[in-house]
XYZ file of C-alpha atoms in Angstrom:
555
model
C 11.919 -5.982 -0.871
C 15.260 -5.984 -2.663
C 18.780 -4.911 -1.741
C 18.250 -1.314 -0.481
C 16.202 -0.819 2.666
C 16.234 1.957 5.254
C 16.973 0.806 8.801
C 17.968 3.453 11.287
C 18.384 7.166 11.902
C 21.614 9.052 12.200
C 22.425 11.620 14.881
C 21.162 14.473 12.713
C 17.752 12.877 12.444
C 18.096 11.639 8.820
C 17.405 7.975 8.210
C 20.554 6.085 7.114
C 20.201 3.818 4.117
C 21.369 0.235 4.457
C 24.516 -0.303 2.232
C 24.321 -2.517 -0.762
C 25.986 -5.831 -0.619
C 25.555 -9.514 0.207
C 25.255 -8.961 4.000
C 22.052 -6.938 3.637
C 18.980 -9.109 4.124
C 16.338 -8.863 1.418
C 13.663 -10.252 3.677
C 12.739 -10.377 7.361
C 11.298 -13.107 9.479
C 7.956 -13.599 11.154
C 7.677 -14.509 14.790
C 5.239 -15.263 17.581
C 4.625 -13.082 20.616
C 3.599 -16.184 22.521
C 5.484 -19.130 20.853
C 4.686 -21.587 23.597
C 0.965 -21.120 23.082
C 1.344 -21.458 19.304
C 3.513 -24.554 19.740
C 1.038 -26.385 21.899
C -0.295 -29.474 20.018
C -3.951 -28.193 20.383
C -3.315 -24.553 19.551
C -6.435 -23.231 17.813
C -7.863 -26.802 17.554
C -11.372 -27.278 19.025
C -11.507 -29.638 21.959
C -12.407 -33.184 21.035
C -11.511 -32.860 17.337
C -8.469 -32.695 15.062
C -7.226 -30.432 12.246
C -9.790 -31.735 9.746
C -12.639 -31.471 12.310
C -11.641 -27.952 13.232
C -11.601 -26.803 9.642
C -15.008 -28.331 9.087
C -16.409 -26.405 12.061
C -15.018 -23.155 10.714
C -16.722 -23.817 7.414
C -20.037 -24.567 9.184
C -19.675 -21.302 11.007
C -19.159 -19.383 7.792
C -22.475 -20.642 6.398
C -24.309 -18.935 9.206
C -23.251 -15.574 7.847
C -24.495 -16.404 4.334
C -21.626 -14.481 2.673
C -22.519 -12.103 -0.112
C -26.309 -12.259 0.464
C -27.313 -8.591 0.778
C -30.750 -9.569 1.986
C -29.251 -10.867 5.179
C -26.957 -7.876 5.888
C -27.851 -6.018 9.060
C -27.968 -2.154 8.853
C -24.711 -0.333 8.704
C -23.595 1.229 12.032
C -21.024 3.953 11.620
C -19.117 5.919 14.239
C -17.215 9.173 14.519
C -14.062 8.048 12.760
C -13.450 9.125 9.184
C -13.392 6.353 6.579
C -9.858 7.407 5.520
C -8.525 5.697 8.681
C -9.851 2.370 7.451
C -7.738 2.585 4.343
C -4.745 4.130 6.061
C -4.784 1.013 8.202
C -4.749 -1.202 5.096
C -1.887 0.858 3.695
C -0.022 0.499 6.953
C -0.648 -3.287 7.001
C 0.833 -3.652 3.540
C 3.911 -1.659 4.644
C 4.429 -3.972 7.569
C 3.744 -7.375 6.063
C 4.188 -8.894 2.628
C 4.302 -12.668 3.170
C 6.081 -14.955 0.764
C 6.621 -18.661 0.787
C 4.778 -21.909 1.365
C 5.151 -25.222 3.100
C 6.293 -26.867 -0.118
C 8.662 -24.047 -1.149
C 12.384 -23.625 -0.507
C 12.645 -19.877 0.237
C 16.325 -19.991 -0.656
C 15.295 -20.624 -4.241
C 12.646 -17.835 -4.342
C 14.247 -14.569 -5.497
C 13.158 -11.237 -3.967
C 10.065 -10.076 -5.908
C 11.007 -6.427 -6.213
C 7.433 -5.415 -7.090
C 4.901 -6.891 -4.708
C 1.945 -8.218 -6.628
C -0.034 -10.253 -4.130
C 0.337 -11.619 -0.638
C -1.722 -14.815 -0.447
C 0.699 -17.600 0.397
C -0.355 -21.149 -0.300
C -1.840 -23.227 2.492
C -5.433 -22.028 3.166
C -6.856 -24.966 1.213
C -4.870 -27.613 3.101
C -6.510 -29.891 5.705
C -3.321 -30.134 7.825
C -0.935 -27.644 9.340
C 2.763 -27.517 10.210
C 4.469 -26.975 13.503
C 5.839 -23.572 14.631
C 9.395 -24.259 13.495
C 8.316 -25.313 10.000
C 6.045 -22.297 9.566
C 8.775 -19.868 10.602
C 11.203 -21.649 8.226
C 8.920 -21.556 5.202
C 7.294 -18.072 5.456
C 9.163 -14.796 5.287
C 8.292 -11.124 5.027
C 9.273 -9.533 1.692
C 9.862 -6.268 3.667
C 13.301 -6.430 5.159
C 12.644 -3.379 7.315
C 8.815 -3.152 7.972
C 7.462 0.384 8.392
C 10.089 1.933 6.076
C 7.523 2.785 3.351
C 9.064 0.156 1.042
C 5.544 -0.380 -0.282
C 5.780 3.143 -1.629
C 9.480 3.510 -2.479
C 10.615 -0.017 -3.386
C 14.387 0.101 -3.475
C 14.393 3.777 -4.544
C 15.575 5.284 -7.852
C 18.966 3.547 -7.613
C 17.394 0.118 -7.691
C 18.771 -2.760 -9.735
C 15.190 -3.544 -10.639
C 14.218 -1.630 -13.829
C 10.541 -1.663 -12.812
C 11.353 0.194 -9.652
C 13.663 2.666 -11.448
C 10.866 3.429 -13.883
C 8.654 4.729 -10.965
C 10.875 7.783 -10.654
C 11.634 11.035 -12.474
C 15.330 12.100 -12.828
C 14.957 14.557 -9.892
C 13.960 11.759 -7.484
C 10.204 12.537 -7.562
C 7.595 9.944 -8.536
C 6.463 9.743 -12.097
C 2.669 10.361 -12.126
C 0.071 9.842 -14.760
C -3.158 11.860 -15.440
C -6.754 10.801 -15.021
C -8.610 9.821 -18.150
C -11.159 12.167 -19.793
C -13.717 9.623 -20.778
C -15.054 10.270 -24.334
C -18.619 11.550 -24.355
C -20.013 8.457 -26.076
C -18.459 6.035 -23.525
C -19.522 8.377 -20.696
C -23.071 8.506 -21.894
C -23.087 4.769 -22.272
C -21.754 4.032 -18.822
C -23.359 6.776 -16.773
C -26.512 7.578 -18.788
C -25.703 11.256 -18.143
C -24.146 13.981 -20.363
C -20.600 14.948 -19.628
C -21.562 18.484 -18.587
C -23.754 17.110 -15.801
C -20.796 15.801 -13.823
C -17.754 17.233 -12.038
C -14.572 16.401 -13.865
C -11.133 16.669 -12.052
C -9.388 17.522 -15.355
C -5.712 16.661 -15.560
C -5.676 15.417 -11.944
C -2.876 12.996 -11.072
C -3.288 9.230 -11.058
C -0.899 6.402 -10.363
C 0.634 5.213 -13.624
C -1.021 2.151 -15.147
C -0.234 -0.271 -17.957
C -2.980 -2.620 -19.079
C -4.069 -4.640 -16.052
C -1.160 -3.499 -13.876
C -0.653 -0.529 -11.585
C 2.868 0.726 -11.903
C 3.644 1.074 -8.192
C 5.981 -0.784 -5.785
C 3.162 -2.733 -4.079
C 0.248 -3.666 -6.348
C -1.842 -4.627 -3.372
C -2.340 -0.837 -2.932
C -4.461 -0.802 -6.019
C -6.880 -3.380 -4.590
C -9.655 -0.878 -4.213
C -10.051 2.751 -5.373
C -9.829 4.443 -1.958
C -6.621 2.650 -1.146
C -5.262 3.494 -4.630
C -6.039 7.167 -4.090
C -4.448 7.082 -0.700
C -1.216 5.546 -2.216
C -1.364 8.312 -4.834
C -1.564 10.852 -1.983
C 1.659 9.503 -0.466
C 3.292 9.803 -3.925
C 2.173 13.384 -4.199
C 3.270 14.191 -0.682
C 6.801 12.882 -1.511
C 6.810 15.041 -4.653
C 5.959 18.151 -2.591
C 8.826 17.226 -0.237
C 11.232 16.955 -3.189
C 10.140 20.312 -4.530
C 10.346 22.034 -1.102
C 13.698 20.608 -0.210
C 15.059 21.582 -3.638
C 14.079 25.176 -3.053
C 15.852 24.990 0.318
C 19.102 23.999 -1.393
C 19.176 20.230 -1.228
C 21.509 18.850 -3.920
C 20.159 16.714 -6.697
C 22.132 13.771 -5.270
C 20.759 14.193 -1.743
C 17.186 15.314 -2.397
C 15.542 11.894 -2.765
C 17.073 10.580 0.420
C 16.169 13.742 2.380
C 12.618 13.633 0.957
C 12.124 9.988 1.874
C 13.414 10.687 5.367
C 10.966 13.613 5.752
C 7.991 11.629 4.493
C 8.831 8.718 6.753
C 8.962 11.018 9.779
C 5.548 12.371 8.981
C 4.273 8.857 8.375
C 5.690 7.525 11.656
C 4.357 10.569 13.517
C 0.795 10.049 12.102
C 0.899 6.350 13.128
C 2.012 7.091 16.669
C 0.017 10.298 17.340
C -3.059 10.084 15.171
C -3.895 6.599 13.932
C -3.146 4.486 17.018
C -4.787 6.892 19.443
C -7.893 6.850 17.281
C -8.326 3.072 17.208
C -6.614 1.475 20.253
C -8.393 0.673 23.559
C -8.144 3.477 26.076
C -6.628 0.919 28.509
C -3.513 0.890 26.243
C -3.600 4.612 25.873
C -3.409 5.268 29.635
C 0.188 6.358 29.145
C 1.821 7.943 26.075
C 2.558 5.488 23.315
C 5.972 6.971 22.970
C 6.697 5.472 26.435
C 5.297 2.066 25.637
C 7.527 -0.880 26.427
C 6.735 -3.593 23.972
C 7.185 -7.289 24.610
C 10.492 -8.630 23.395
C 10.585 -9.549 19.698
C 13.495 -10.475 17.468
C 14.711 -7.512 15.524
C 12.542 -6.496 12.568
C 10.162 -9.434 12.938
C 6.402 -9.202 12.738
C 4.385 -11.553 14.956
C 1.690 -13.748 13.443
C -0.621 -12.717 16.270
C -0.572 -9.284 14.663
C -0.852 -10.226 10.970
C -3.392 -13.065 11.247
C -5.650 -11.724 13.962
C -5.153 -8.425 15.849
C -4.570 -6.148 12.833
C -7.322 -7.645 10.661
C -10.035 -5.540 12.337
C -10.193 -3.232 9.287
C -12.327 -5.666 7.311
C -15.147 -4.832 9.713
C -14.679 -1.059 9.265
C -15.149 -1.139 5.496
C -18.361 0.622 4.541
C -20.906 -0.704 2.041
C -20.996 2.750 0.489
C -19.513 6.272 0.845
C -20.152 9.954 0.305
C -17.214 9.796 -2.109
C -17.319 12.998 -4.272
C -19.799 15.358 -5.889
C -20.724 12.787 -8.490
C -21.138 9.835 -6.114
C -22.318 11.549 -2.952
C -24.854 13.871 -1.346
C -25.091 16.134 -4.441
C -26.288 13.126 -6.419
C -24.933 14.245 -9.786
C -24.713 10.627 -10.766
C -25.596 8.644 -7.679
C -26.094 9.467 -3.967
C -23.134 7.258 -3.046
C -20.250 5.178 -4.286
C -20.815 1.573 -3.489
C -18.110 -0.804 -2.292
C -18.640 -2.964 -5.401
C -17.837 0.125 -7.585
C -14.726 0.911 -5.556
C -13.457 -2.633 -6.069
C -14.054 -2.285 -9.795
C -12.071 0.913 -10.511
C -8.646 -0.794 -10.333
C -6.248 -1.771 -13.039
C -6.863 -5.499 -12.530
C -10.560 -4.857 -13.283
C -9.898 -2.521 -16.238
C -11.066 0.595 -14.436
C -14.663 -0.618 -14.447
C -14.819 -1.089 -18.183
C -14.891 -4.735 -19.473
C -13.849 -3.636 -22.905
C -10.607 -2.079 -21.699
C -11.248 1.348 -23.177
C -10.359 3.327 -20.047
C -6.506 3.225 -19.387
C -6.511 5.434 -16.256
C -8.933 6.457 -13.592
C -11.920 8.352 -15.142
C -11.716 11.987 -14.239
C -15.161 11.917 -12.572
C -13.953 9.288 -10.026
C -11.247 11.314 -8.249
C -11.755 11.174 -4.492
C -12.782 14.143 -2.401
C -10.554 13.723 0.688
C -12.485 16.441 2.521
C -15.529 14.165 2.632
C -13.516 11.008 3.511
C -11.726 12.677 6.428
C -14.710 14.194 8.136
C -16.580 12.461 10.997
C -19.876 14.311 10.523
C -22.921 12.025 10.623
C -25.417 12.439 7.812
C -28.739 14.028 8.731
C -30.526 10.850 7.645
C -28.794 7.635 8.892
C -29.708 5.909 5.694
C -27.597 8.401 3.693
C -24.001 7.538 2.766
C -21.228 9.167 4.785
C -17.484 9.413 4.913
C -17.382 7.559 8.177
C -16.073 4.117 9.147
C -18.365 1.280 10.190
C -18.114 -0.129 13.679
C -15.634 -2.789 14.600
C -17.766 -5.842 15.094
C -18.886 -9.093 13.358
C -21.123 -7.241 10.869
C -19.193 -7.171 7.621
C -20.444 -5.354 4.525
C -21.776 -7.914 2.067
C -19.442 -6.811 -0.714
C -16.569 -7.100 1.814
C -17.530 -10.604 2.739
C -17.508 -11.554 -0.954
C -14.928 -8.956 -1.932
C -17.312 -7.893 -4.681
C -17.121 -11.060 -6.654
C -13.508 -12.038 -6.009
C -12.739 -15.227 -7.873
C -11.148 -16.728 -4.731
C -14.583 -16.967 -3.036
C -15.435 -20.161 -4.924
C -12.161 -21.782 -4.208
C -11.264 -20.572 -0.676
C -14.481 -19.167 0.797
C -15.415 -15.688 1.937
C -12.951 -13.340 3.571
C -14.454 -14.375 6.881
C -13.546 -17.996 6.338
C -10.092 -17.124 4.895
C -9.293 -15.062 7.991
C -10.334 -18.006 10.237
C -8.307 -20.487 8.179
C -5.317 -18.222 8.020
C -5.305 -18.073 11.802
C -5.730 -21.812 12.139
C -2.896 -22.612 9.671
C -0.558 -20.178 11.508
C -1.417 -21.924 14.778
C -3.178 -18.993 16.426
C -4.247 -19.805 19.955
C -7.877 -19.105 20.755
C -8.681 -15.519 21.765
C -9.297 -16.575 25.341
C -5.740 -17.877 25.732
C -4.253 -14.726 24.155
C -6.335 -12.546 26.531
C -4.980 -14.445 29.455
C -1.417 -14.091 28.181
C -1.973 -10.351 27.820
C -3.389 -10.063 31.384
C -6.867 -9.175 30.113
C -10.035 -10.611 31.687
C -11.643 -13.279 29.435
C -14.984 -12.321 27.870
C -17.825 -14.514 29.317
C -19.365 -16.834 26.754
C -22.654 -14.997 26.984
C -20.922 -11.728 26.037
C -19.439 -13.460 22.966
C -22.931 -14.772 22.097
C -24.321 -11.288 22.380
C -21.598 -9.883 20.104
C -22.712 -12.178 17.280
C -25.101 -10.759 14.559
C -28.618 -11.097 15.896
C -30.408 -11.548 12.574
C -30.965 -15.051 10.969
C -29.716 -15.865 7.509
C -32.236 -16.681 4.765
C -31.867 -20.349 5.764
C -32.968 -19.515 9.278
C -29.666 -20.008 11.025
C -28.455 -17.626 13.723
C -24.647 -17.103 13.995
C -24.789 -17.124 17.791
C -26.765 -20.458 17.882
C -24.350 -22.094 15.366
C -21.361 -20.758 17.320
C -22.734 -22.287 20.483
C -23.314 -25.646 18.870
C -19.811 -25.682 17.380
C -18.070 -24.733 20.657
C -16.999 -21.315 19.345
C -18.378 -19.483 22.365
C -15.847 -21.193 24.619
C -12.994 -21.537 22.152
C -13.114 -18.520 19.972
C -10.649 -18.133 17.046
C -8.436 -15.113 17.794
C -9.608 -12.872 14.941
C -13.278 -13.541 15.817
C -12.599 -13.032 19.542
C -10.949 -9.700 18.892
C -13.977 -8.453 16.999
C -16.174 -9.593 19.851
C -13.938 -7.808 22.333
C -14.220 -4.533 20.366
C -18.022 -4.898 20.191
C -18.514 -5.810 23.916
C -15.924 -3.603 25.554
C -15.682 -0.627 23.216
C -19.124 -0.576 21.514
C -17.297 -1.147 18.232
C -15.687 2.251 18.261
C -12.207 1.003 19.272
C -10.213 -2.204 19.243
C -10.410 -4.261 22.433
C -7.566 -4.450 25.001
C -6.046 -7.731 23.944
C -5.673 -6.809 20.287
C -4.625 -3.301 21.196
C -1.659 -4.687 23.261
C -0.581 -6.912 20.366
C -0.814 -4.004 17.869
C 1.077 -1.607 20.211
C 3.765 -4.278 20.887
C 4.348 -4.838 17.195
C 4.309 -1.245 15.869
C 6.288 0.189 18.815
C 8.831 -2.622 18.472
C 9.321 -1.715 14.785
C 9.572 2.002 15.498
C 12.205 1.284 18.179
C 14.273 -0.792 15.747
C 14.062 2.089 13.342
C 15.198 4.366 16.205
C 12.521 6.614 14.778
C 12.899 10.253 15.838
C 9.158 10.394 16.611
C 10.028 8.440 19.786
C 11.749 10.052 22.715
C 15.077 8.254 22.364
C 16.459 10.194 25.303
C 15.558 13.595 23.832
C 12.725 15.598 22.376
C 10.793 13.614 19.767
C 10.424 14.944 16.248
C 7.236 16.853 15.608
C 5.607 18.083 12.359
C 6.279 21.621 13.438
C 9.929 20.751 12.735
C 9.089 19.995 9.086
C 9.467 22.461 6.168
C 6.142 21.170 4.938
C 3.129 22.948 6.508
C -0.547 22.757 5.680
C -2.426 25.305 3.549
C -2.881 27.711 6.524
C 0.765 27.382 7.479
C 0.219 25.068 10.379
C 1.943 21.767 11.150
C 0.578 18.660 9.399
C -0.775 16.936 12.535
C -3.532 14.669 11.359
C -4.356 12.253 8.523
C -6.878 14.825 7.302
C -4.347 17.613 6.978
C -1.790 15.167 5.441
C -4.286 14.054 2.664
C -5.551 17.553 2.019
C -2.048 18.916 1.734
C -0.947 16.070 -0.542
C -3.913 16.723 -2.861
C -4.306 20.488 -2.703
C -1.459 22.031 -0.729
C 1.281 24.319 -1.969
């Protein structure tokens, strides 16, 4: 982001801040794991056609999915992974990559943004694409040190950016707002229920908001309500770290840095020991991830194979509804579930679900119940909403395909098309070529056909039939191929082996550049038992569930 970024750990296990000054990079570069494949003239271009023809085929394929038509949507298939992991993955992605730039921009004339507002670089609407050298020259990562929680901390309380400074209290904790007690008349108007019929989380924390803007370092983390509540949980976890370290004698000058170091250790530990083991292919997990030797990447770079294909599996895991809290869940005080459309609505950009702008903060009956969202229990009736993730496959929730009415749909197409175009414009090789490069057996075309949704759209088109006619079964765009791999080889409950290798290479490379103490580094790796923060029963915080419950309810 701006001038101050954490980069490496000192001998005592605390992370050393990068010094201020002109030599400190404010951004980092992107890269390719397999640059020769990306640089091939026909990379990601269907045989017998050109750039324009390839884009046209991708658009034809999108039509077979009939984005946003709930009548076409196949039934939801969940699996034993709590939904919180879906949104932790989105938070992690935002902490790794914040692209800035464009083919017509001179990055030297684009100042660091400080507050990240969006990450949709120009180019998806173009009918031509650039070569590898031009792409790497014109697109940069706003995070100078990915995986340093810059999306949470920005440049810290000593930032030169007044907007970042305003995120903090004088003691180095985050400034938090309170949820909004909706007046009875507005509540009755919007819910058709009296106030005393609902559960209200009175005076619960919320991220600060001002009009249409969330006052956080990375506004992308207010893109949906669950992600916003997860970002809030990280803020609260940091504040608990500040309070605990202060009681242990940390000075006012040192407490912020020590708290950030501690939160980062917990975060890195969860990534390495909870999140990745829950979602990666078991073929990659055959040996401990702490011993993984990643493919060589330039320091601090994030490969496009990761950002445009392998780590975009989370779109498939998004549920169409959730058992969210007592008001929107199995108790049915207001509804038996919270729909994805509602979760997209309760953000600052959409005026907290109120078109008249009368609700400045999150309504107090919409606070998340992390206990529900971190459990893997299946509902007794499969039709009931749950707190589980949906399977990793080509079946996307209708409101995810259309992003609940996102204005970009008309201009750029559904998220399915945007993912395909993003990969094409970043010169992603077809999935078959990436599998070969990773030493993974290529999926037979009939397996790819079988992984396609098996129901026709209202117009009568079958995705598999259209994919065959367009040549997509033999030359499958990488993002699409990775979803097929997950469906065929892992039954949608894990990512396939090719994408898993790319993800492990990227994240372990970044952790190694951090010299993160959660890795072995020639000694005993850091463990949550070494932390002064313990869960409510006095045990180490060893899972995303215990992290979120501690942040929300712990001492």
